[in-house]
Amino acid sequence: MTTGTASSRAPEKEHAAGKMSATAYVAMRRNILDNVWTVGFQATEIEISEMLGMSRTPVREALMRLQQEGLIKVTPRHGMRVLPVSPDDMKQIYQILTSLESTAAELVAARGLSAEELKPLKRASEAMDEALAADDLDAWARADEQFHTHLLDLCGNEMLRGVVLNFWDRAHRARMVTLRIRPKPVNSTKEHGALVSAIRKGDVAKAGAVQRAHRERAGEELLGLLTRLGLSAL
């Protein structure tokens, strides 16, 4: 009986361990992407375990995942170090975002959605305007991300949505680094308005073109800033 009970509990322990590892991964990744842990930040497994209030095993597993993503470098007995944002990586990521988000915009326009269904895009665009008027760049960045997320939610292609959101997370880190040193983002708000207008009219070609131009402009601006800052400054 004892053996059977222990055996039945094994899957439960594995499930719990998997949840702890996932929790550690999400928390650490968010710290890096939001620049809470800035480039060059270093910490040992023990220090991170204490920060997160969990054992070293899930932390170690999470560190391996983050290293595979190129966000950190793990050195035995020395812990991990947050790696810099690479302009080359961002260039490739923005090429992907430009292509796939343009496709998403076309898909949304082709669906003939109602004004009610398009309300999330309108609300996010209005929130961006309000944030700019209040000079609240953090609120603007949140509203901008909500706009792009809603666009993906409405495109009707879950695979495309998943791929874009993965790369969007990576781009988020670079955007937060440059948020306060780039020109006031009035162009993004205007471009979002033009995109919503094209979608409402069901103009597939224009929706794709507007989104492509928006991403190309934003990408060039971001890459220019990253290059001028230099990797050591990130």
Coordinates of C-alpha atoms in Angstrom, one line a residue:
M1 CA 0.0 0.0 0.0
T2 CA 2.8 2.4 0.9
T3 CA 4.6 1.8 -2.4
G4 CA 1.3 2.4 -4.3
T5 CA 0.7 5.6 -2.5
A6 CA 4.2 6.9 -3.1
S7 CA 3.9 6.0 -6.8
S8 CA 0.6 7.8 -7.1
R9 CA 2.1 10.9 -5.6
A10 CA 5.0 11.0 -8.0
P11 CA 3.1 12.7 -10.9
E12 CA 1.8 15.3 -8.4
K13 CA 5.3 16.1 -7.3
E14 CA 6.4 16.4 -11.0
H15 CA 3.5 18.7 -11.8
A16 CA 4.3 20.9 -8.8
A17 CA 8.0 21.0 -9.7
G18 CA 7.0 22.0 -13.3
K19 CA 4.8 24.8 -12.0
M20 CA 7.6 26.2 -9.8
S21 CA 10.0 26.1 -12.7
A22 CA 7.5 27.9 -14.9
T23 CA 6.8 30.5 -12.2
A24 CA 10.5 31.2 -11.8
Y25 CA 10.9 31.5 -15.6
V26 CA 8.1 34.0 -16.0
A27 CA 9.2 36.1 -13.1
M28 CA 12.9 36.2 -14.2
R29 CA 12.0 36.8 -17.8
R30 CA 9.7 39.7 -16.9
N31 CA 12.5 41.3 -14.8
I32 CA 14.8 41.2 -17.8
L33 CA 12.3 42.4 -20.4
D34 CA 11.1 45.2 -18.2
N35 CA 14.8 46.2 -17.5
V36 CA 14.3 45.6 -13.7
W37 CA 17.4 43.5 -14.2
T38 CA 19.4 45.8 -16.4
V39 CA 22.2 44.7 -18.8
G40 CA 25.1 43.4 -16.8
F41 CA 23.0 42.5 -13.7
Q42 CA 24.6 39.5 -12.0
A43 CA 23.2 37.1 -9.4
T44 CA 23.9 33.6 -8.2
E45 CA 21.3 30.8 -8.0
I46 CA 21.1 31.2 -4.2
E47 CA 20.5 35.0 -4.5
I48 CA 17.8 34.5 -7.1
S49 CA 16.2 31.7 -5.0
E50 CA 16.0 34.1 -2.1
M51 CA 14.6 36.9 -4.3
L52 CA 11.8 34.6 -5.6
G53 CA 11.3 32.7 -2.4
M54 CA 11.8 29.3 -3.8
S55 CA 14.3 26.5 -4.0
R56 CA 17.3 26.4 -6.3
T57 CA 16.1 23.6 -8.6
P58 CA 13.3 25.5 -10.4
V59 CA 15.5 28.6 -10.6
R60 CA 18.3 26.5 -12.2
E61 CA 15.8 25.1 -14.8
A62 CA 14.5 28.6 -15.5
L63 CA 18.1 29.9 -16.0
M64 CA 18.8 27.3 -18.6
R65 CA 15.7 28.3 -20.6
L66 CA 16.6 32.0 -20.4
Q67 CA 20.1 31.2 -21.6
Q68 CA 18.7 29.3 -24.6
E69 CA 16.8 32.4 -25.5
G70 CA 19.9 34.5 -25.4
L71 CA 18.8 36.7 -22.6
I72 CA 21.5 35.7 -20.1
K73 CA 24.8 33.9 -19.7
V74 CA 25.1 31.3 -17.0
T75 CA 28.6 30.6 -15.6
P76 CA 29.2 27.7 -13.2
R77 CA 29.7 28.8 -9.6
H78 CA 29.2 32.5 -10.7
G79 CA 25.5 32.5 -11.5
M80 CA 24.0 34.4 -14.4
R81 CA 24.6 37.8 -16.1
V82 CA 22.0 39.6 -18.2
L83 CA 23.2 40.1 -21.8
P84 CA 22.9 43.3 -23.8
V85 CA 20.3 44.1 -26.4
S86 CA 21.8 43.3 -29.8
P87 CA 20.9 45.7 -32.6
D88 CA 21.4 42.8 -35.0
D89 CA 18.9 40.7 -33.1
M90 CA 16.4 43.6 -33.1
K91 CA 16.8 44.2 -36.8
Q92 CA 15.9 40.6 -37.5
I93 CA 13.0 40.7 -35.0
Y94 CA 11.6 43.9 -36.5
Q95 CA 11.7 42.3 -40.0
I96 CA 9.6 39.4 -38.6
L97 CA 7.2 41.8 -36.9
T98 CA 6.9 44.0 -39.9
S99 CA 5.9 41.0 -42.2
L100 CA 3.6 39.1 -39.8
E101 CA 1.8 42.1 -38.3
S102 CA 1.1 43.4 -41.8
T103 CA -0.5 40.0 -42.6
A104 CA -2.5 40.2 -39.3
A105 CA -3.8 43.7 -40.3
E106 CA -4.9 42.4 -43.7
L107 CA -6.6 39.4 -42.0
V108 CA -8.5 41.7 -39.6
A109 CA -9.6 44.0 -42.5
A110 CA -10.8 41.0 -44.5
R111 CA -13.0 39.7 -41.7
G112 CA -15.5 42.6 -41.9
L113 CA -15.8 43.0 -38.1
S114 CA -18.4 45.2 -36.6
A115 CA -17.8 48.5 -34.8
E116 CA -18.4 46.7 -31.5
E117 CA -15.8 44.0 -32.3
L118 CA -13.3 46.7 -33.2
K119 CA -13.8 48.7 -29.9
P120 CA -10.6 47.3 -28.2
L121 CA -8.5 48.9 -31.0
K122 CA -10.3 52.2 -30.6
R123 CA -10.0 52.2 -26.8
A124 CA -6.3 51.4 -27.0
S125 CA -5.7 54.2 -29.5
E126 CA -7.6 56.7 -27.3
A127 CA -5.6 55.6 -24.3
M128 CA -2.4 56.3 -26.3
D129 CA -3.7 59.9 -27.0
E130 CA -4.6 60.4 -23.4
A131 CA -1.2 59.2 -22.2
L132 CA 0.7 61.5 -24.6
A133 CA -1.4 64.5 -23.5
A134 CA -0.4 63.7 -19.9
D135 CA 3.2 63.1 -20.9
D136 CA 2.9 59.6 -19.3
L137 CA 5.2 57.5 -21.5
D138 CA 4.8 54.3 -19.4
A139 CA 1.0 54.5 -19.9
W140 CA 1.6 55.2 -23.6
A141 CA 3.8 52.1 -23.9
R142 CA 1.1 50.0 -22.2
A143 CA -1.6 51.3 -24.4
D144 CA 0.6 50.8 -27.5
E145 CA 1.2 47.1 -26.6
Q146 CA -2.5 46.7 -26.0
F147 CA -3.3 48.0 -29.5
H148 CA -0.9 45.5 -31.1
T149 CA -2.2 42.7 -28.9
H150 CA -5.8 43.4 -29.8
L151 CA -4.8 43.5 -33.5
L152 CA -3.4 40.0 -33.2
D153 CA -6.4 38.8 -31.2
L154 CA -8.7 39.9 -34.0
C155 CA -6.8 38.4 -36.9
G156 CA -8.2 34.9 -36.4
N157 CA -4.9 33.1 -36.8
E158 CA -3.7 31.7 -33.5
M159 CA -0.4 30.4 -34.9
L160 CA 0.5 33.8 -36.3
R161 CA -0.5 35.4 -33.0
G162 CA 1.7 33.1 -31.0
V163 CA 4.8 33.7 -33.2
V164 CA 4.4 37.5 -33.1
L165 CA 3.8 37.7 -29.4
N166 CA 7.0 35.7 -28.7
F167 CA 9.0 38.2 -30.7
W168 CA 7.0 41.1 -29.4
D169 CA 8.2 40.2 -25.9
R170 CA 11.8 40.4 -27.1
A171 CA 11.3 43.8 -28.8
H172 CA 9.6 45.1 -25.6
R173 CA 12.9 45.1 -23.8
A174 CA 14.6 47.3 -26.4
R175 CA 11.6 49.6 -26.6
M176 CA 11.7 50.1 -22.8
V177 CA 15.4 50.9 -23.0
T178 CA 14.8 53.7 -25.5
L179 CA 11.4 54.9 -24.3
R180 CA 12.6 58.1 -22.8
I181 CA 15.3 59.1 -25.2
R182 CA 13.4 58.9 -28.5
P183 CA 11.1 61.6 -30.0
K184 CA 7.6 61.9 -28.5
P185 CA 5.7 59.1 -30.2
V186 CA 3.0 61.1 -31.9
N187 CA 3.6 59.3 -35.3
S188 CA 2.6 55.9 -33.8
T189 CA -0.7 57.2 -32.6
K190 CA -1.5 58.7 -36.0
E191 CA -0.5 55.6 -37.8
H192 CA -2.7 53.5 -35.5
G193 CA -5.7 55.7 -36.3
A194 CA -5.0 55.3 -40.1
L195 CA -4.9 51.5 -39.6
V196 CA -8.2 51.4 -37.7
S197 CA -9.8 53.5 -40.5
A198 CA -8.6 51.1 -43.2
I199 CA -9.8 48.1 -41.2
R200 CA -13.3 49.6 -40.7
K201 CA -13.5 50.2 -44.5
G202 CA -12.4 46.6 -45.2
D203 CA -9.5 47.9 -47.2
V204 CA -7.2 44.9 -47.0
A205 CA -4.4 46.3 -49.1
K206 CA -4.3 49.7 -47.3
A207 CA -4.4 48.0 -43.9
G208 CA -1.4 45.9 -44.7
A209 CA 0.5 48.8 -46.2
V210 CA -0.2 51.1 -43.2
Q211 CA 0.9 48.5 -40.7
R212 CA 4.1 47.7 -42.8
A213 CA 5.0 51.4 -43.0
H214 CA 4.4 51.8 -39.3
R215 CA 6.6 48.9 -38.3
E216 CA 9.4 49.9 -40.8
R217 CA 9.5 53.5 -39.4
A218 CA 9.4 52.4 -35.8
G219 CA 12.1 49.8 -36.4
E220 CA 14.4 52.2 -38.1
E221 CA 14.0 54.7 -35.2
L222 CA 14.7 52.0 -32.6
L223 CA 17.7 50.6 -34.4
G224 CA 19.2 54.0 -34.8
L225 CA 18.9 54.7 -31.1
L226 CA 20.4 51.3 -30.2
T227 CA 23.3 51.9 -32.5
R228 CA 24.0 55.4 -31.2
L229 CA 23.8 54.2 -27.6
G230 CA 26.2 51.4 -28.2
L231 CA 25.9 47.9 -26.6
S232 CA 27.9 48.9 -23.5
A233 CA 25.3 51.5 -22.7
L234 CA 22.5 49.0 -22.7

